Amino acid sequence: MIKKKVIGFMVLGALTGVGMFNNVPASAKSTAHIVYNRALNGSGDSRDVNLTAKNGIYSKPGILKGARVIVSKSKARTLKESNRDNNNFRAYRVIKTSQGTYYYKVVSFDSQYRGWIYGGKSRTGFYGGVTPFTTIKNVSTKSPLTADGKTTYRMPNSLAGNTDNTFFFQEPRYTQYKVGRKADANHKVITSLTKYKDASFTLVRAIQTTRAGDIWYQIAASNQDINGAWIPGNQISSADAVSDSANSGTTGSSTSTTTTTSTSTSNAAASSAALQVATTAGRMDYFNGNSLNESYSSHSDLQTAYSQGYSAAKSDGAKARTDAIADAKNGSALNKSYSNDLGVQRVYESMYNNLETARNQGVQDAKNGKINNVSYSLDADLQAAYQTGFNSVAAGNNIYQLNISFTVDGVD
């Protein structure tokens, strides 16, 4: 005799731990509890936030007993309006409560403040005590030096003997969480400037930090240790430009005239190293989820290189997504060596893992006697993966579907 399961809306029990659903017994509805506690995915840029001063930061989410104040609302207001870049914040975990509210775990970029803050009643963005924030911006005032990828510079003589690296950074300081001094070609942090005193470079891009307004320049160099590094604008000037005679390395006769003009000319093309840095910046912006920056550079060749990098990354990402879908459908294992490009690999792995999660959720829902969730995801491929998982169990158990849809946590 074929067994038929009648699916109703009566709550049969409570699921424990972290899950996509949490059914609560009627007797416990008045008690708030955590439905899930998850790490936030996505690029760091997409998780940078500022405080709104509507809520403070606590050692535990507000619904839990024993939470102590880490940052009061008054202090939050001070941090919100701070002109110091170390007071930028990043969100890295989220919980949802049985009351439908969200809390984010945040940390300041100098790690001085860390804790939980109320995040509103929606996961479509940052609300409540936090709001999206961008840590850098295009230079709002004319920068002292022109980032054209042409003029050649060297590190100031005053820094050449420093055994402490205060000049070459991976990103402008305190604009990315836990990203500091530049790593060399062997992936070791540059701690001393001595070996780079004669290294030449060009300026590719100028930006300002949002809070402090400090100007930073990204550089291009033939020395791969420092290629793509960011340098503080207050530590370099036109006096550090390399003259033609110094750049050529030639010595004339005693009657020759020394030329001291810059190696740049207004009609010269940006160096190949500068173009490569711009191209890489375009790729990074795409893979970090940023929009195409049409104001990346005022110099057409650098802007073109940036845009080409962005477009190429978009194409590579689309192919990685398609390949991940094919591998998941065919039952192939996750290809951890899909691409040498970290951005492309991340797109592939993210899509593959999301498909597996969707499929497994469909399987679990069917096993638990839940209704087929036709609104699991707005992404058609993820919805299809969920449906595949659900149907693989439902067909065997002969579950009759009522086709009632509802929103899943994480998509609302």
Coordinates of C-alpha atoms in Angstrom, one line a residue:
M1 CA 0.0 0.0 0.0
I2 CA 1.3 3.4 -1.0
K3 CA 1.9 5.6 2.0
K4 CA 0.8 9.2 1.6
K5 CA 2.0 12.0 3.8
V6 CA -0.4 14.8 4.5
I7 CA 1.6 18.1 4.9
G8 CA -0.1 20.7 7.1
F9 CA 1.0 23.8 9.0
M10 CA 1.2 22.2 12.4
V11 CA 4.6 22.6 13.9
L12 CA 5.9 19.1 14.8
G13 CA 9.0 19.9 16.8
A14 CA 12.0 22.1 17.0
L15 CA 15.2 21.7 15.0
T16 CA 18.3 22.4 16.9
G17 CA 21.6 24.0 15.8
V18 CA 22.1 26.2 12.7
G19 CA 19.7 25.6 9.8
M20 CA 17.6 27.2 7.2
F21 CA 14.5 26.7 9.2
N22 CA 13.6 26.7 12.9
N23 CA 10.2 25.5 14.0
V24 CA 9.3 26.6 17.5
P25 CA 6.8 24.8 19.9
A26 CA 3.9 27.0 20.8
S27 CA 4.9 27.0 24.4
A28 CA 8.3 28.5 23.5
K29 CA 7.1 31.2 21.1
S30 CA 7.5 33.9 23.7
T31 CA 11.1 33.1 24.3
A32 CA 13.5 34.7 21.8
H33 CA 16.3 32.6 20.6
I34 CA 18.9 32.4 17.8
V35 CA 17.7 30.8 14.6
Y36 CA 21.1 30.8 12.9
N37 CA 24.6 32.2 13.4
R38 CA 26.6 32.4 10.2
A39 CA 29.7 33.9 8.7
L40 CA 29.1 36.7 6.2
N41 CA 30.3 35.9 2.7
G42 CA 31.3 38.3 0.0
S43 CA 34.2 40.6 -0.5
G44 CA 35.5 42.7 2.4
D45 CA 34.4 45.9 0.6
S46 CA 30.8 44.7 0.6
R47 CA 31.0 44.2 4.4
D48 CA 32.5 47.5 5.4
V49 CA 30.2 49.5 7.5
N50 CA 29.8 52.7 9.5
L51 CA 28.0 53.0 12.8
T52 CA 24.7 54.9 12.8
A53 CA 24.7 55.7 16.6
K54 CA 21.2 54.3 16.8
N55 CA 22.5 51.3 18.7
G56 CA 25.5 50.4 20.7
I57 CA 27.9 47.4 20.4
Y58 CA 27.6 44.6 22.9
S59 CA 29.6 41.6 23.9
K60 CA 26.6 39.4 23.0
P61 CA 23.5 39.9 20.8
G62 CA 20.9 41.9 22.6
I63 CA 18.5 39.0 23.0
L64 CA 21.0 37.1 25.2
K65 CA 21.4 37.6 28.9
G66 CA 24.6 38.9 30.3
A67 CA 25.5 41.2 27.3
R68 CA 27.7 44.0 28.4
V69 CA 28.3 47.3 26.6
I70 CA 31.4 47.5 24.4
V71 CA 30.5 50.8 22.7
S72 CA 27.7 53.0 24.0
K73 CA 25.4 54.9 21.7
S74 CA 27.3 58.1 22.6
K75 CA 30.7 56.5 21.8
A76 CA 29.2 55.1 18.6
R77 CA 28.3 58.7 17.5
T78 CA 31.9 59.7 18.1
L79 CA 33.2 56.8 16.0
K80 CA 30.6 57.5 13.3
E81 CA 31.9 61.0 12.8
S82 CA 35.6 60.1 13.3
N83 CA 38.2 61.5 10.9
R84 CA 40.5 58.6 11.6
D85 CA 40.7 55.7 9.2
N86 CA 41.4 53.2 12.0
N87 CA 37.7 53.7 13.1
N88 CA 36.4 52.0 10.0
F89 CA 34.4 48.9 10.8
R90 CA 33.7 45.5 9.1
A91 CA 30.9 43.1 9.7
Y92 CA 31.8 39.4 9.6
R93 CA 29.0 37.4 11.2
V94 CA 25.2 37.6 11.3
I95 CA 22.6 36.0 13.5
K96 CA 18.9 35.9 13.0
T97 CA 16.6 35.7 16.0
S98 CA 13.2 34.0 16.3
Q99 CA 11.7 37.5 16.5
G100 CA 12.9 38.2 12.9
T101 CA 15.7 40.6 13.9
Y102 CA 19.3 40.4 12.9
Y103 CA 22.5 41.2 14.7
Y104 CA 26.0 41.6 13.2
K105 CA 29.3 41.0 14.7
V106 CA 31.6 43.9 13.8
V107 CA 35.2 44.9 14.4
S108 CA 37.1 48.2 14.0
F109 CA 40.0 48.2 11.6
D110 CA 42.4 48.7 14.5
S111 CA 40.7 45.8 16.3
Q112 CA 40.1 48.1 19.3
Y113 CA 36.3 47.5 19.2
R114 CA 34.6 44.2 18.6
G115 CA 31.1 43.0 19.4
W116 CA 27.5 42.6 18.3
I117 CA 25.2 45.3 17.1
Y118 CA 21.5 45.4 16.1
G119 CA 21.1 45.1 12.3
G120 CA 17.4 45.6 11.7
K121 CA 14.7 43.3 10.4
S122 CA 15.9 42.6 6.9
R123 CA 18.9 41.0 5.2
T124 CA 18.6 43.0 2.0
G125 CA 21.2 45.4 3.4
F126 CA 22.7 46.8 6.5
Y127 CA 20.2 48.6 8.8
G128 CA 19.7 49.4 12.5
G129 CA 23.1 50.2 14.0
V130 CA 25.1 49.9 10.9
T131 CA 25.1 51.3 7.3
P132 CA 27.2 50.5 4.3
F133 CA 30.5 52.4 4.0
T134 CA 33.2 52.9 1.5
T135 CA 36.7 53.4 2.9
I136 CA 38.3 55.2 -0.1
K137 CA 37.1 57.7 -2.7
N138 CA 38.4 59.4 -5.8
V139 CA 40.6 62.4 -5.0
S140 CA 38.2 65.3 -4.4
T141 CA 41.0 67.9 -4.7
K142 CA 43.9 68.1 -7.1
S143 CA 46.6 65.7 -5.9
P144 CA 50.1 67.1 -5.6
L145 CA 51.5 64.6 -8.1
T146 CA 50.0 63.3 -11.4
A147 CA 49.2 59.6 -11.4
D148 CA 49.8 59.1 -15.2
G149 CA 51.9 56.0 -15.2
K150 CA 54.7 57.9 -17.0
T151 CA 56.8 60.0 -14.6
T152 CA 59.4 58.0 -12.8
Y153 CA 60.1 58.3 -9.1
R154 CA 62.3 56.8 -6.5
M155 CA 61.8 56.5 -2.8
P156 CA 62.8 59.7 -0.9
N157 CA 66.4 59.6 0.3
S158 CA 65.2 60.3 3.8
L159 CA 63.6 56.9 3.9
A160 CA 66.3 54.9 2.1
G161 CA 68.1 53.8 5.2
N162 CA 64.9 52.9 7.2
T163 CA 64.9 49.4 8.6
D164 CA 61.1 49.8 9.2
N165 CA 58.8 49.8 6.2
T166 CA 56.5 52.9 6.4
F167 CA 56.3 53.4 2.7
F168 CA 55.1 50.3 0.7
F169 CA 51.6 49.0 1.6
Q170 CA 49.4 46.3 0.2
E171 CA 46.4 48.7 0.4
P172 CA 46.2 52.2 1.8
R173 CA 46.5 51.9 5.5
Y174 CA 43.2 51.1 7.4
T175 CA 41.1 50.9 4.2
Q176 CA 41.1 47.1 4.4
Y177 CA 40.8 45.1 7.6
K178 CA 44.1 43.4 8.5
V179 CA 45.8 44.4 5.3
G180 CA 49.0 46.3 6.0
R181 CA 52.5 46.4 4.6
K182 CA 53.3 45.1 1.1
A183 CA 54.3 41.5 0.7
D184 CA 57.2 40.8 -1.7
A185 CA 57.3 38.4 -4.6
N186 CA 58.0 35.6 -2.2
H187 CA 54.9 36.5 -0.2
K188 CA 56.9 37.8 2.8
V189 CA 56.0 41.2 4.3
I190 CA 58.5 43.9 3.4
T191 CA 59.9 45.1 6.8
S192 CA 62.9 47.1 5.6
L193 CA 63.3 49.8 2.9
T194 CA 67.0 49.5 2.5
K195 CA 67.0 47.2 -0.5
Y196 CA 64.6 49.4 -2.4
K197 CA 66.4 52.7 -2.2
D198 CA 67.3 52.6 -5.9
A199 CA 64.0 51.0 -7.2
S200 CA 62.1 53.3 -9.6
F201 CA 58.4 53.3 -10.1
T202 CA 55.5 55.3 -11.7
L203 CA 52.3 56.5 -10.1
V204 CA 49.2 54.8 -11.6
R205 CA 46.3 56.0 -9.4
A206 CA 45.6 58.5 -6.7
I207 CA 42.8 58.0 -4.1
Q208 CA 41.8 59.6 -0.8
T209 CA 40.8 57.8 2.4
T210 CA 37.2 58.6 3.2
R211 CA 37.6 59.6 6.8
A212 CA 41.0 61.2 7.1
G213 CA 41.2 62.5 3.5
D214 CA 44.8 61.2 3.1
I215 CA 46.1 60.9 -0.4
W216 CA 47.7 57.6 -1.5
Y217 CA 49.2 56.6 -4.8
Q218 CA 49.3 53.1 -6.3
I219 CA 52.6 52.4 -8.1
A220 CA 53.9 50.3 -10.9
A221 CA 57.5 49.0 -10.9
S222 CA 59.7 46.5 -12.7
N223 CA 60.7 45.2 -9.2
Q224 CA 57.9 42.7 -8.5
D225 CA 58.4 43.1 -4.8
I226 CA 56.8 46.6 -4.9
N227 CA 54.8 46.4 -8.1
G228 CA 51.2 47.4 -7.3
A229 CA 52.0 48.7 -3.9
W230 CA 50.4 51.8 -2.4
I231 CA 52.5 54.6 -1.0
P232 CA 51.4 57.5 1.3
G233 CA 51.1 60.8 -0.6
N234 CA 52.6 62.8 2.3
Q235 CA 55.9 60.9 1.9
I236 CA 56.6 61.6 -1.8
S237 CA 56.9 64.8 -3.8
S238 CA 58.1 66.1 -7.2
A239 CA 61.6 66.3 -5.7
D240 CA 61.7 62.5 -5.9
A241 CA 61.1 62.4 -9.6
V242 CA 64.0 60.8 -11.5
S243 CA 65.8 63.0 -14.0
D244 CA 66.6 61.8 -17.5
S245 CA 70.3 61.7 -16.9
A246 CA 69.8 59.6 -13.7
N247 CA 67.5 57.3 -15.5
S248 CA 69.7 56.7 -18.4
G249 CA 72.7 56.0 -16.3
T250 CA 75.1 57.6 -18.8
T251 CA 77.9 60.0 -18.0
G252 CA 78.9 62.7 -20.4
S253 CA 82.2 64.6 -20.9
S254 CA 83.3 67.4 -18.7
T255 CA 81.8 69.8 -21.3
S256 CA 78.4 68.1 -21.5
T257 CA 75.3 69.6 -20.2
T258 CA 73.3 67.6 -17.6
T259 CA 69.5 67.3 -18.2
T260 CA 67.3 67.4 -15.1
T261 CA 63.9 67.2 -16.6
S262 CA 61.4 64.5 -15.7
T263 CA 61.4 61.2 -17.7
S264 CA 57.7 61.9 -18.5
T265 CA 56.4 63.8 -21.5
S266 CA 52.8 64.7 -22.0
N267 CA 52.4 62.6 -25.1
A268 CA 54.3 59.5 -23.7
A269 CA 52.3 56.3 -23.2
A270 CA 52.0 54.9 -19.7
S271 CA 54.5 52.2 -18.9
S272 CA 53.6 48.5 -19.5
A273 CA 53.9 48.0 -15.8
A274 CA 51.4 50.8 -15.1
L275 CA 49.0 49.4 -17.6
Q276 CA 49.2 46.0 -16.0
V277 CA 48.5 47.4 -12.6
A278 CA 45.4 49.2 -14.0
T279 CA 44.3 46.0 -15.7
T280 CA 44.7 44.1 -12.4
A281 CA 42.7 46.8 -10.5
G282 CA 39.8 46.3 -12.9
R283 CA 39.8 42.6 -12.4
M284 CA 40.0 43.0 -8.6
D285 CA 37.1 45.4 -8.6
Y286 CA 34.9 43.0 -10.5
F287 CA 35.7 40.0 -8.3
N288 CA 35.2 42.1 -5.2
G289 CA 31.7 42.9 -6.3
N290 CA 32.4 46.6 -7.1
S291 CA 30.8 48.5 -10.0
L292 CA 32.9 49.5 -12.9
N293 CA 34.8 52.7 -11.9
E294 CA 34.4 55.0 -14.8
S295 CA 36.6 57.5 -13.0
Y296 CA 39.4 55.2 -12.2
S297 CA 41.9 57.5 -14.0
S298 CA 41.8 60.8 -15.8
H299 CA 44.4 59.3 -18.3
S300 CA 42.7 57.5 -21.1
D301 CA 45.3 54.7 -21.5
L302 CA 45.1 53.7 -17.8
Q303 CA 41.2 54.0 -17.8
T304 CA 41.1 51.8 -20.9
A305 CA 43.4 49.2 -19.3
Y306 CA 41.3 49.2 -16.1
S307 CA 38.0 48.8 -18.1
Q308 CA 39.5 46.0 -20.2
G309 CA 40.6 44.2 -17.0
Y310 CA 37.1 44.6 -15.5
S311 CA 35.4 43.3 -18.7
A312 CA 37.8 40.3 -19.0
A313 CA 37.2 39.4 -15.3
K314 CA 33.4 39.5 -15.9
S315 CA 33.8 37.1 -18.9
D316 CA 36.1 34.8 -16.9
G317 CA 33.7 34.8 -14.0
A318 CA 30.7 33.9 -16.2
K319 CA 32.6 31.0 -17.6
A320 CA 33.6 29.8 -14.1
R321 CA 30.0 30.0 -13.0
T322 CA 28.8 27.9 -16.0
D323 CA 31.5 25.3 -15.4
A324 CA 30.6 25.1 -11.7
I325 CA 27.0 24.4 -12.7
A326 CA 28.0 21.7 -15.1
D327 CA 30.3 20.0 -12.6
A328 CA 27.7 20.1 -9.9
K329 CA 25.0 18.7 -12.2
N330 CA 27.3 15.9 -13.5
G331 CA 28.2 14.9 -9.9
S332 CA 31.9 15.9 -10.4
A333 CA 33.9 16.8 -7.3
L334 CA 34.8 20.4 -6.6
N335 CA 37.8 21.3 -8.7
K336 CA 40.1 23.0 -6.3
S337 CA 42.6 23.7 -9.1
Y338 CA 40.1 25.1 -11.6
S339 CA 42.0 28.4 -12.1
N340 CA 45.3 30.0 -11.1
D341 CA 43.5 33.3 -10.8
L342 CA 42.2 33.6 -7.3
G343 CA 39.2 35.6 -8.3
V344 CA 38.1 33.1 -10.9
Q345 CA 38.6 30.2 -8.5
R346 CA 36.5 32.0 -5.9
V347 CA 33.6 32.4 -8.3
Y348 CA 33.8 28.8 -9.3
E349 CA 34.0 27.5 -5.8
S350 CA 31.3 29.8 -4.5
M351 CA 28.8 28.7 -7.2
Y352 CA 29.6 25.1 -6.8
N353 CA 29.2 25.2 -3.0
N354 CA 26.0 27.2 -3.2
L355 CA 24.6 24.6 -5.6
E356 CA 25.5 21.8 -3.2
T357 CA 24.0 23.7 -0.3
A358 CA 20.7 24.2 -2.3
R359 CA 20.5 20.6 -3.3
N360 CA 21.2 19.4 0.2
Q361 CA 18.6 21.7 1.6
G362 CA 16.1 20.3 -0.9
V363 CA 16.9 16.8 0.2
Q364 CA 16.6 17.7 3.9
D365 CA 13.3 19.5 3.4
A366 CA 11.8 16.5 1.7
K367 CA 13.1 14.1 4.4
N368 CA 11.6 16.3 7.1
G369 CA 8.3 16.4 5.4
K370 CA 8.4 20.1 4.5
I371 CA 6.5 21.7 1.7
N372 CA 8.4 22.1 -1.6
N373 CA 9.9 25.6 -1.4
V374 CA 9.4 27.1 -4.8
S375 CA 10.9 30.4 -3.6
Y376 CA 14.1 29.0 -2.2
S377 CA 16.2 31.4 -4.3
L378 CA 15.9 34.2 -6.8
D379 CA 18.8 32.6 -8.7
A380 CA 17.3 30.2 -11.2
D381 CA 20.2 27.8 -11.0
L382 CA 20.1 27.6 -7.2
Q383 CA 16.3 27.1 -7.3
A384 CA 16.8 24.2 -9.8
A385 CA 19.4 22.6 -7.6
Y386 CA 17.1 22.8 -4.6
Q387 CA 14.3 21.3 -6.7
T388 CA 16.5 18.5 -7.9
G389 CA 17.4 17.6 -4.3
F390 CA 13.8 17.8 -3.1
N391 CA 12.5 15.7 -6.0
S392 CA 15.1 13.0 -5.4
V393 CA 13.5 12.2 -2.1
A394 CA 9.9 13.3 -2.7
A395 CA 9.5 11.0 -5.7
G396 CA 10.6 8.0 -3.7
N397 CA 8.4 8.8 -0.8
N398 CA 5.4 9.8 -3.0
I399 CA 5.0 13.1 -1.2
Y400 CA 2.0 15.1 -2.5
Q401 CA 3.0 18.8 -3.0
L402 CA 0.7 21.7 -2.2
N403 CA 2.9 24.2 -4.1
I404 CA 2.8 26.7 -1.3
S405 CA 5.8 29.0 -1.4
F406 CA 7.5 31.0 1.3
T407 CA 10.7 32.9 1.7
V408 CA 13.8 31.2 3.0
D409 CA 16.1 32.7 5.6
G410 CA 19.1 34.3 3.9
V411 CA 17.0 35.3 0.8
D412 CA 14.6 37.6 2.6

